[in-house]
């Protein structure tokens, strides 16, 4: 199989700060060969974890981005009827039209099953799909095999992939689903952790700027009535913005004058609220 | 091992299944748990499946392991666990078989008594074989897990380590915010209401219909004929009726506001009406209930597939509901009682629910809640209640 396009945007373990607790949970899940279900606020690094695991274990990473309209079959394999139809009509391809197998393409789960080595399979945002999809998928992952009806062939996994499943939902998934997963909720990083995270993204970040920005960031998160609080991603972008601005003066932040609020607050209502409250706190 | 811990979690309301408990035993047997710290995290990830229970777990953990002696099994607990185990077994034999390390057929042959015996034997066996007594945990302190070599394929532990003991960490109650009592946010509402939609074809024809394309191509003698369909889009009609009158709804203004905001941004075809306490001859489009009234009879002309959602505490004096002149307002003389109006709406819209912001436990003290509940299925205005309400609304009749 191909080593999957995701390697391109692969940020790697060097850019991910793994906390101790999470590492233990990953290890237990791997030992028990169970999928690990991760929940947490957006921006707590759920998706990044899978990237980090893949990198540190030197396994290829396969990402299945779940969509609401997705059928389980899409994740397993696709029978490309249109191409076959086209080939049979015009007959100018090298494929053998009478062999259906040539028109079967593996989906993401299929790829993980037929891979030559153990892979990390990231199933991202499982909550988008409906409950049936979720349960059926776990059945497949439990049995480690599925049938391709068109050619009456059973695909059995050569290696049990390391499975990471993420969910943004505050709502719980179905009981049978949860029963088959290990669970972890990633809490929002504390300031100390945040300093480490900033450290891996900006190795040359000055201590004063780091401290001031983190302090401001957590203060902004405390603002009342904010619907979408700024998360790690916003902080990183904000620090990047601050560093790009030649006129930026650290004293301004300390004085309560916060530039580029728009980087931190993405909803106009939030931004207005933040502007008001930031203005009020200015000395 | 740790049977009492398991039992305590259940008693405190953490939904722990025997299957997951067996899985924890398996993890212990595999030797991936080497210290109390490990046990804290591993047991939580295996046993507790929602962050809402993390806080409870912390409390039980702290209580249980804070200098606690681990006691032997007691008969009482075991019968309880056995019962839970049996329930689980009935529900999901396959999973249970897996957790016990039996195949399903062998499991099926066991009588309930044998099953329990087998379960207990396994617990005892693991006690002896792997734990060497009661106090095996917590003496080592350092974790063998994850550092290079010890566990093949394990993750290396990086980043910073919390140098606190698991019990201390548990006592910090870091997850208090996530426990169930928190107020409903718009985001959570969104999650609960997400399923409330009806997909129908809409917009330009730009999706290839493979089945039809093949049929048409055959009909065309092999000349390719591609058939396009319209994309599916959400076209669910929703009517939201909000009780915004009187002091009795005051405490719930916030939560209703959240629902309102969400509904307005989410549903494409949404009508919001206001009423006070219950519905008489008309409801209003404006929150002041003055300018833009709409007669209840008019609703007969609406699409009967529309989902009707009432929000209100349904608490009032009985005569307001049954009296022909029940309305509190002067000048609002009416020929029919509110009861009949509600019956009419319930007949018109097959998919209707009543969301009540009051806790369900208090409903039986109010007569009118019961009466209205007979006409519209009533659900609590909480995450779980919304979820059930949506299920009801989307049911095919």
XYZ file of C-alpha atoms in Angstrom:
680
model
C 0.000 0.000 0.000
C 1.033 3.569 -0.341
C 2.362 5.239 2.756
C -0.665 7.515 2.843
C -0.764 11.168 1.967
C -1.110 12.226 5.567
C 2.632 12.022 6.049
C 2.833 15.330 4.265
C 1.118 17.280 7.002
C 2.694 15.123 9.653
C 3.879 17.367 12.455
C 5.538 14.652 14.432
C 6.290 13.896 18.000
C 8.856 16.662 18.243
C 5.998 19.075 18.145
C 3.746 17.266 20.524
C 4.039 17.387 24.269
C 2.811 14.099 25.590
C 1.644 14.121 29.144
C 2.516 11.315 31.418
C -0.996 10.211 32.144
C -1.909 9.974 28.498
C 1.184 7.938 27.695
C 0.151 5.365 30.289
C -3.307 5.129 28.855
C -1.981 4.661 25.356
C 0.231 1.860 26.590
C -2.531 0.081 28.453
C -4.787 0.295 25.407
C -2.089 -1.113 23.203
C -1.418 -3.942 25.609
C -5.109 -4.780 25.766
C -5.412 -4.309 22.010
C -8.356 -2.033 22.498
C -9.251 1.147 20.656
C -8.650 4.297 22.629
C -11.441 6.831 22.574
C -10.292 10.399 23.145
C -12.592 13.209 24.019
C -11.883 16.778 24.907
C -12.377 20.379 23.942
C -11.312 21.264 20.436
C -7.661 22.231 20.479
C -6.480 19.868 23.164
C -4.476 17.843 20.702
C -6.603 14.753 20.209
C -5.723 14.369 16.567
C -2.128 15.321 17.162
C -1.765 12.431 19.571
C -2.260 9.883 16.817
C 0.397 11.626 14.773
C 2.740 11.549 17.734
C 2.138 7.858 18.383
C 2.733 6.999 14.762
C 5.962 8.898 14.776
C 7.329 7.590 18.023
C 6.427 3.982 17.220
C 7.565 4.401 13.625
C 4.330 3.119 12.216
C 2.516 4.529 9.223
C -0.523 6.573 10.084
C -3.866 6.132 8.383
C -6.497 8.777 8.984
C -10.183 8.156 8.532
C -12.011 11.467 8.669
C -15.557 10.584 9.523
C -18.301 12.524 7.779
C -21.951 12.608 8.636
C -23.036 11.032 5.384
C -20.440 8.289 5.558
C -21.390 4.650 5.205
C -19.311 1.934 6.774
C -18.629 0.495 3.337
C -16.868 3.724 2.295
C -14.368 3.185 5.064
C -13.762 -0.444 4.085
C -13.630 -0.511 0.304
C -15.171 0.976 -2.805
C -16.235 -0.815 -5.904
C -15.577 1.662 -8.661
C -18.485 0.874 -10.932
C -18.226 4.035 -12.984
C -14.631 3.387 -14.045
C -15.545 -0.180 -14.899
C -18.485 0.987 -16.921
C -16.263 3.464 -18.667
C -13.575 0.856 -19.338
C -16.080 -1.604 -20.733
C -17.441 1.036 -23.015
C -14.212 2.469 -24.344
C -11.780 -0.325 -23.465
C -8.699 1.880 -23.597
C -7.341 1.137 -20.123
C -4.894 -1.546 -19.065
C -7.355 -2.945 -16.553
C -9.074 -6.224 -17.230
C -12.755 -5.391 -17.256
C -13.830 -8.941 -16.467
C -11.857 -8.911 -13.218
C -13.900 -7.019 -10.673
C -10.970 -7.081 -8.288
C -9.221 -4.479 -10.379
C -11.987 -2.062 -9.549
C -11.981 -2.573 -5.820
C -10.259 0.209 -3.940
C -9.477 -0.066 -0.285
C -10.940 2.508 2.067
C -9.014 3.708 5.076
C -9.887 0.781 7.330
C -9.191 -1.586 4.449
C -5.790 0.015 3.953
C -4.939 -0.474 7.598
C -5.905 -4.142 7.323
C -3.893 -4.970 4.248
C -0.835 -2.935 5.239
C 2.444 -4.826 5.434
C 3.243 -3.591 8.896
C 1.304 -2.536 11.961
C -0.268 0.867 11.459
C -1.817 3.564 13.570
C -5.425 4.017 12.525
C -6.898 7.354 13.510
C -10.658 7.575 13.290
C -11.264 11.275 13.585
C -14.501 12.802 14.866
C -16.518 9.629 15.143
C -19.433 11.569 16.637
C -20.269 12.976 13.224
C -21.556 9.632 12.013
C -24.741 8.028 13.259
C -24.870 5.369 15.946
C -25.262 2.450 13.549
C -22.110 3.373 11.709
C -20.229 3.538 14.970
C -21.380 0.148 16.207
C -20.908 -1.594 12.870
C -17.465 -0.175 12.574
C -16.456 -1.513 15.938
C -17.753 -4.930 14.909
C -15.399 -4.880 11.962
C -12.532 -3.643 14.080
C -13.252 -6.283 16.694
C -13.298 -9.159 14.278
C -10.464 -7.685 12.270
C -12.056 -8.790 9.014
C -14.676 -7.856 6.467
C -16.094 -9.313 3.268
C -15.965 -7.818 -0.166
C -19.316 -8.955 -1.465
C -18.647 -8.261 -5.135
C -15.786 -10.725 -5.372
C -16.749 -12.884 -2.400
C -13.464 -12.428 -0.653
C -12.722 -11.923 3.012
C -10.119 -9.392 3.967
C -8.468 -10.262 7.250
C -6.186 -7.846 8.993
C -2.569 -8.859 8.895
C -1.763 -6.715 11.892
C -4.132 -5.306 14.436
C -3.772 -1.561 14.015
C -3.309 0.738 16.976
C -6.659 2.480 17.017
C -7.236 6.016 18.167
C -10.761 7.360 17.957
C -11.568 10.987 18.639
C -14.847 12.628 19.452
C -15.729 16.259 20.020
C -19.158 15.583 21.355
C -20.170 16.353 24.864
C -22.826 13.735 24.413
C -21.899 10.147 25.134
C -21.586 7.537 22.454
C -23.676 4.397 22.668
C -23.046 1.957 25.506
C -21.901 -0.985 23.405
C -19.475 1.316 21.673
C -18.054 2.647 24.894
C -17.870 -0.876 26.266
C -15.323 -1.786 23.649
C -13.099 1.234 23.995
C -10.773 2.591 26.555
C -11.627 6.139 27.316
C -9.729 9.269 28.056
C -10.773 12.848 28.297
C -8.021 15.309 27.553
C -8.361 18.248 29.849
C -7.350 21.693 28.749
C -3.604 22.107 29.329
C -2.568 24.047 32.420
C -0.241 27.059 32.063
C 2.869 24.996 32.770
C 1.949 22.518 30.061
C 1.111 25.390 27.768
C 4.592 26.800 28.232
C 6.032 23.471 27.081
C 3.713 23.393 24.104
C 4.735 26.904 23.088
C 8.318 25.816 23.582
C 8.107 23.081 20.962
C 6.445 25.386 18.485
C 8.699 28.376 19.071
C 12.055 27.095 20.322
C 13.498 30.621 20.389
C 10.574 32.248 22.173
C 11.699 34.673 24.859
C 10.667 33.830 28.386
C 9.048 37.223 28.979
C 6.874 37.023 25.902
C 5.904 33.451 26.664
C 4.930 34.293 30.201
C 3.021 37.423 29.250
C 1.144 35.771 26.407
C 0.205 32.691 28.398
C -0.948 34.820 31.275
C -3.064 36.972 29.004
C -4.380 33.923 27.216
C -5.707 32.303 30.372
C -7.157 35.610 31.483
C -8.985 35.920 28.181
C -10.368 32.434 28.592
C -11.973 33.582 31.807
C -14.042 36.240 30.071
C -17.738 35.864 30.632
C -20.219 34.874 28.006
C -17.695 33.657 25.454
C -19.093 30.897 23.336
C -15.972 29.587 21.728
C -13.047 30.050 24.032
C -9.640 30.418 22.436
C -7.754 27.109 22.448
C -4.158 26.025 21.960
C -4.294 26.554 18.231
C -5.433 30.146 18.692
C -2.700 30.836 21.217
C -0.024 29.545 18.870
C -1.354 31.653 16.015
C -1.587 34.657 18.279
C 2.015 34.317 19.429
C 2.987 33.972 15.796
C 1.106 37.176 15.003
C 2.748 39.030 17.876
C 6.160 37.980 16.719
C 5.493 39.104 13.190
C 4.507 42.586 14.248
C 7.591 44.834 14.322
C 5.739 47.515 16.304
C 4.669 45.131 18.979
C 5.661 46.163 22.455
C 5.414 43.761 25.355
C 4.374 46.559 27.668
C 1.155 46.953 25.771
C -0.031 43.497 26.774
C 0.915 44.086 30.364
C -1.001 47.329 30.262
C -4.112 45.429 29.200
C -4.038 46.540 25.572
C -4.346 43.335 23.631
C -3.619 43.407 19.899
C -5.017 40.927 17.362
C -7.964 39.811 19.449
C -9.459 38.584 16.222
C -6.896 35.800 16.104
C -8.130 34.535 19.453
C -11.862 35.046 19.120
C -13.425 33.742 15.950
C -17.043 34.633 16.448
C -18.062 38.243 16.057
C -20.219 38.127 19.161
C -17.318 36.723 21.162
C -14.964 39.298 19.752
C -17.263 42.144 20.778
C -17.615 40.756 24.274
C -13.877 40.280 24.530
C -13.204 43.819 23.322
C -15.564 45.233 25.909
C -14.140 43.227 28.749
C -10.536 43.796 27.697
C -11.219 47.516 27.533
C -12.696 47.484 30.983
C -9.700 45.753 32.507
C -7.273 48.233 31.006
C -5.468 50.293 33.564
C -8.894 -7.974 42.851
C -10.271 -4.595 43.834
C -13.749 -5.998 43.869
C -14.735 -3.543 46.523
C -13.423 -0.654 44.466
C -15.530 -1.804 41.562
C -18.540 -2.170 43.776
C -18.013 1.232 45.319
C -17.878 2.877 41.914
C -21.161 1.272 41.013
C -22.708 2.271 44.281
C -21.681 5.887 43.800
C -23.332 5.911 40.416
C -20.461 5.393 38.008
C -21.803 2.978 35.404
C -19.080 0.339 35.469
C -19.743 -2.899 33.669
C -18.424 -6.268 34.795
C -16.932 -6.728 31.342
C -14.789 -3.681 31.725
C -13.860 -4.836 35.194
C -12.654 -8.120 33.773
C -10.696 -6.148 31.246
C -8.987 -4.310 34.041
C -8.072 -7.691 35.502
C -6.608 -8.616 32.161
C -4.538 -5.452 32.138
C -3.274 -6.285 35.609
C -2.441 -9.791 34.479
C -0.534 -8.494 31.485
C 1.710 -6.609 33.826
C 1.187 -3.228 32.241
C 0.124 -1.698 35.527
C 2.981 -1.334 37.903
C 2.079 1.269 40.463
C -0.844 2.993 42.038
C -0.365 5.885 39.636
C -0.652 3.538 36.722
C -3.633 1.913 38.279
C -5.342 5.259 38.674
C -5.046 6.187 35.016
C -5.452 2.717 33.557
C -8.479 1.809 35.631
C -10.080 5.115 34.767
C -9.589 4.705 31.059
C -10.878 1.138 31.161
C -13.765 1.502 33.580
C -15.053 5.022 33.167
C -16.398 5.934 29.769
C -17.384 9.526 30.168
C -15.656 12.564 31.609
C -18.853 13.311 33.443
C -17.958 10.542 35.848
C -14.288 11.426 36.200
C -15.024 13.534 39.233
C -16.937 10.746 40.944
C -14.181 8.346 40.062
C -11.652 10.661 41.655
C -13.676 10.838 44.822
C -14.122 7.097 45.071
C -10.495 6.509 44.249
C -9.266 8.946 46.864
C -11.580 7.519 49.442
C -10.703 3.959 48.633
C -6.953 4.232 48.396
C -6.280 6.875 50.983
C -4.494 4.677 53.422
C -7.187 2.138 52.934
C -6.640 -1.485 53.600
C -7.871 -3.609 50.818
C -10.253 -6.056 52.310
C -11.204 -9.476 51.140
C -14.307 -10.158 49.224
C -17.532 -10.186 51.083
C -20.513 -12.280 50.285
C -22.812 -9.348 49.924
C -20.813 -7.674 47.222
C -20.310 -10.843 45.349
C -23.968 -11.562 44.981
C -24.368 -8.044 43.702
C -21.564 -8.381 41.249
C -22.882 -11.751 40.215
C -26.225 -10.231 39.478
C -24.652 -7.444 37.453
C -22.538 -9.981 35.676
C -25.552 -12.023 34.736
C -27.359 -9.017 33.394
C -24.380 -8.148 31.308
C -24.090 -11.696 30.117
C -27.673 -11.763 28.961
C -27.206 -8.523 27.112
C -24.011 -9.254 25.352
C -22.814 -12.849 25.448
C -20.141 -12.364 22.866
C -18.346 -9.578 24.599
C -18.566 -11.366 27.898
C -17.076 -14.493 26.387
C -14.198 -12.487 25.111
C -13.531 -10.840 28.427
C -13.583 -14.183 30.212
C -11.395 -15.769 27.596
C -13.966 -18.363 26.632
C -15.536 -18.882 23.289
C -19.179 -18.087 22.987
C -20.294 -21.691 22.664
C -18.591 -22.803 25.835
C -20.098 -19.824 27.570
C -23.527 -20.668 26.316
C -23.274 -24.115 27.842
C -22.561 -22.789 31.315
C -25.403 -22.474 33.741
C -25.621 -19.144 35.547
C -24.173 -20.782 38.664
C -21.249 -22.164 36.730
C -20.640 -18.828 35.108
C -20.402 -17.074 38.436
C -18.174 -19.788 39.815
C -15.917 -19.430 36.809
C -15.798 -15.678 37.218
C -14.872 -15.950 40.888
C -12.252 -18.575 40.218
C -10.668 -16.342 37.702
C -10.542 -13.466 40.109
C -8.967 -15.657 42.751
C -6.535 -17.154 40.340
C -5.369 -13.733 39.298
C -5.088 -12.737 42.886
C -2.618 -15.491 43.549
C -0.748 -15.536 40.347
C -0.083 -11.933 39.712
C -0.613 -9.834 42.706
C 0.868 -11.789 45.529
C -1.540 -10.627 48.158
C -3.390 -7.498 48.858
C -0.751 -4.878 49.064
C 1.105 -5.420 45.876
C 0.171 -2.119 44.481
C 1.602 1.194 45.518
C 4.811 -0.165 47.011
C 6.959 0.215 43.933
C 6.165 3.767 43.048
C 7.895 3.970 39.724
C 6.264 2.860 36.579
C 7.855 0.176 34.477
C 5.475 0.934 31.703
C 6.463 2.702 28.600
C 10.107 3.285 29.235
C 12.445 1.794 26.748
C 12.495 -1.929 26.530
C 10.244 -3.064 29.293
C 7.071 -3.318 27.303
C 7.617 -4.042 23.654
C 6.012 -1.488 21.450
C 5.152 0.768 24.326
C 5.123 4.499 24.137
C 7.964 6.407 25.637
C 6.807 8.703 28.302
C 7.755 12.221 27.426
C 6.891 15.690 28.568
C 6.573 16.563 32.170
C 5.579 14.154 34.819
C 3.280 14.988 37.640
C 5.312 14.217 40.689
C 2.240 13.803 42.823
C 0.796 10.524 43.933
C -2.317 9.275 42.231
C -4.342 9.716 45.396
C -3.284 13.339 45.611
C -4.104 13.850 41.986
C -7.473 12.266 42.559
C -8.085 14.494 45.546
C -7.510 17.591 43.473
C -10.754 16.789 41.724
C -9.594 18.211 38.450
C -12.712 17.034 36.677
C -15.271 18.712 38.854
C -16.238 20.951 35.963
C -17.192 18.030 33.842
C -19.554 16.358 36.249
C -23.140 16.161 35.194
C -24.564 19.066 37.110
C -23.143 21.727 34.816
C -25.560 23.936 32.918
C -26.486 23.160 29.360
C -24.467 25.146 26.849
C -25.385 25.948 23.297
C -22.723 23.559 22.117
C -24.232 20.707 24.077
C -27.677 21.573 22.780
C -26.280 21.403 19.315
C -24.987 17.927 19.968
C -28.319 16.763 21.261
C -30.368 18.362 18.525
C -28.062 17.418 15.692
C -30.143 14.401 14.779
C -33.234 16.493 14.410
C -33.307 16.850 10.683
C -34.896 15.450 7.613
C -32.834 15.001 4.525
C -34.646 15.541 1.261
C -33.313 16.161 -2.247
C -32.735 19.835 -2.878
C -30.706 22.119 -5.111
C -29.008 21.473 -8.434
C -28.682 17.971 -9.841
C -24.991 17.377 -9.324
C -24.651 13.948 -7.731
C -24.181 10.886 -9.908
C -26.720 8.175 -9.267
C -24.713 5.062 -10.043
C -27.582 2.576 -9.993
C -29.710 4.591 -12.356
C -26.735 5.402 -14.560
C -26.089 1.700 -15.064
C -29.733 0.915 -15.778
C -30.058 3.784 -18.202
C -26.795 2.864 -19.913
C -28.034 -0.677 -20.450
C -31.289 0.624 -21.778
C -29.287 2.824 -24.094
C -27.497 -0.183 -25.574
C -24.197 0.445 -23.809
C -23.973 4.114 -24.687
C -23.170 5.781 -21.390
C -26.025 7.773 -19.958
C -25.147 9.465 -16.711
C -28.006 10.228 -14.357
C -27.718 13.033 -11.875
C -29.654 13.519 -8.677
C -30.211 16.391 -6.358
C -28.117 16.537 -3.248
C -29.786 15.782 0.066
C -30.362 18.783 2.240
C -32.007 19.304 5.570
C -35.519 20.586 5.127
C -37.068 19.895 8.464
C -39.777 22.264 9.579
C -39.811 23.108 13.233
C -42.265 25.081 15.300
C -41.022 26.146 18.678
C -43.556 27.390 21.208
C -42.074 29.096 24.190
C -43.776 29.931 27.458
C -42.386 33.356 28.242
C -44.991 34.625 30.621
C -45.068 34.929 34.332
C -42.615 34.431 37.112
C -42.745 30.660 37.029
C -40.560 30.525 33.919
C -38.123 33.156 35.144
C -35.508 30.799 36.559
C -35.256 29.082 33.195
C -34.809 32.138 31.016
C -31.135 31.353 30.465
C -31.616 27.812 29.321
C -34.552 28.657 27.089
C -32.531 31.485 25.594
C -29.776 29.016 24.747
C -32.236 26.680 23.098
C -33.725 29.584 21.219
C -30.355 30.807 19.950
C -29.360 27.385 18.845
C -32.638 26.715 17.119
C -32.533 30.024 15.278
C -29.055 29.457 13.929
C -29.597 25.825 13.101
C -33.010 25.136 11.712
C -33.681 26.508 8.285
C -37.419 26.506 8.578
C -38.237 27.570 12.077
C -41.193 29.455 13.487
C -41.132 30.635 17.045
C -44.314 31.458 18.936
C -44.910 32.645 22.447
C -47.617 31.836 24.920
C -48.266 32.185 28.593
C -48.718 29.041 30.678
C -50.769 27.258 28.071
C -52.296 27.730 24.661
C -55.721 29.313 24.119
C -57.181 30.556 20.872
C -53.969 32.170 19.701
C -50.217 32.326 20.095
C -47.925 35.243 19.293
C -44.963 35.782 17.038
C -43.653 38.630 19.162
C -42.308 38.001 22.647
C -44.521 40.747 24.121
C -47.533 38.675 23.064
C -49.350 41.686 21.786
C -48.693 42.656 18.211
C -48.680 39.630 15.997
C -51.133 36.972 17.071
C -51.824 33.818 15.130
C -54.970 31.765 15.534
C -54.558 28.181 16.597
C -57.017 27.039 13.913
C -54.574 28.341 11.309
C -52.126 25.642 12.267
C -54.310 23.049 10.575
C -52.951 24.358 7.298
C -49.354 23.613 8.230
C -47.390 20.664 6.987
C -48.328 17.840 9.382
C -44.736 16.612 9.204
C -43.637 19.733 11.053
C -42.020 19.031 14.392
C -43.768 20.876 17.169
C -41.778 21.592 20.298
C -43.296 23.185 23.354
C -41.079 24.698 25.996
C -42.730 25.462 29.286
C -43.078 24.393 32.863
C -46.691 23.322 32.296
C -47.456 24.398 35.817
C -50.633 26.439 36.327
C -53.904 26.398 38.134
C -56.132 23.563 36.915
C -58.882 25.903 35.730
C -56.482 27.580 33.332
C -56.247 24.298 31.520
C -59.775 22.942 31.683
C -61.940 26.045 32.055
C -63.538 27.475 28.952
C -62.522 30.898 30.092
C -59.260 29.795 31.591
C -57.122 32.591 30.286
C -55.653 34.887 32.863
C -56.118 37.846 30.597
C -59.179 39.966 30.474
C -60.713 40.408 27.109
C -59.515 37.056 25.950
C -62.825 35.268 25.956
C -62.716 31.881 24.524
C -65.137 29.280 23.345
C -62.952 26.293 23.984
C -60.765 25.269 26.866
C -57.023 25.164 26.554
C -57.254 21.416 26.897
C -59.154 21.174 23.639
C -56.700 23.493 21.918
C -53.837 21.282 22.945
C -55.720 18.215 21.765
C -56.173 19.908 18.438
C -52.451 20.633 18.110
C -51.546 17.108 19.151
C -53.859 15.766 16.450
C -52.486 18.111 13.813
C -48.819 17.400 14.419
C -47.903 13.784 14.870
C -44.401 14.663 15.896
C -44.666 16.829 18.946
C -42.966 16.996 22.323
C -43.090 19.158 25.397
C -39.813 20.185 26.996
C -40.062 21.011 30.643
C -37.197 22.848 32.343
C -38.322 21.633 35.741
C -36.634 18.512 37.047
C -38.654 15.416 36.323
C -38.726 14.409 39.960
C -41.014 17.337 40.752
C -43.504 16.756 37.983
C -45.881 14.564 39.907
C -46.625 17.356 42.373
C -48.305 19.420 39.682
C -51.604 18.216 38.329
C -51.456 20.149 35.053
C -48.090 18.627 34.151
C -49.668 15.205 34.237
C -52.597 16.357 32.128
C -50.428 17.956 29.475
C -48.104 14.982 29.579
C -51.012 12.831 28.451
C -51.242 14.855 25.250
C -47.629 15.555 24.501
C -44.776 13.310 25.548
C -42.911 15.390 28.101
C -39.158 15.489 28.490
C -36.835 17.267 30.844
C -34.918 20.178 29.325
C -31.538 18.564 29.971
C -29.052 16.826 27.733
C -30.594 13.421 28.295
C -34.110 14.760 27.994
C -33.331 16.544 24.733
C -31.817 13.407 23.407
C -34.918 11.395 24.179
C -37.145 14.114 22.795
C -35.232 14.129 19.514
C -35.501 10.365 19.320
C -39.213 10.683 19.770
C -39.525 13.429 17.183
C -37.654 11.485 14.563
C -39.516 8.243 15.107
C -41.530 6.947 12.204
C -45.142 6.539 13.121
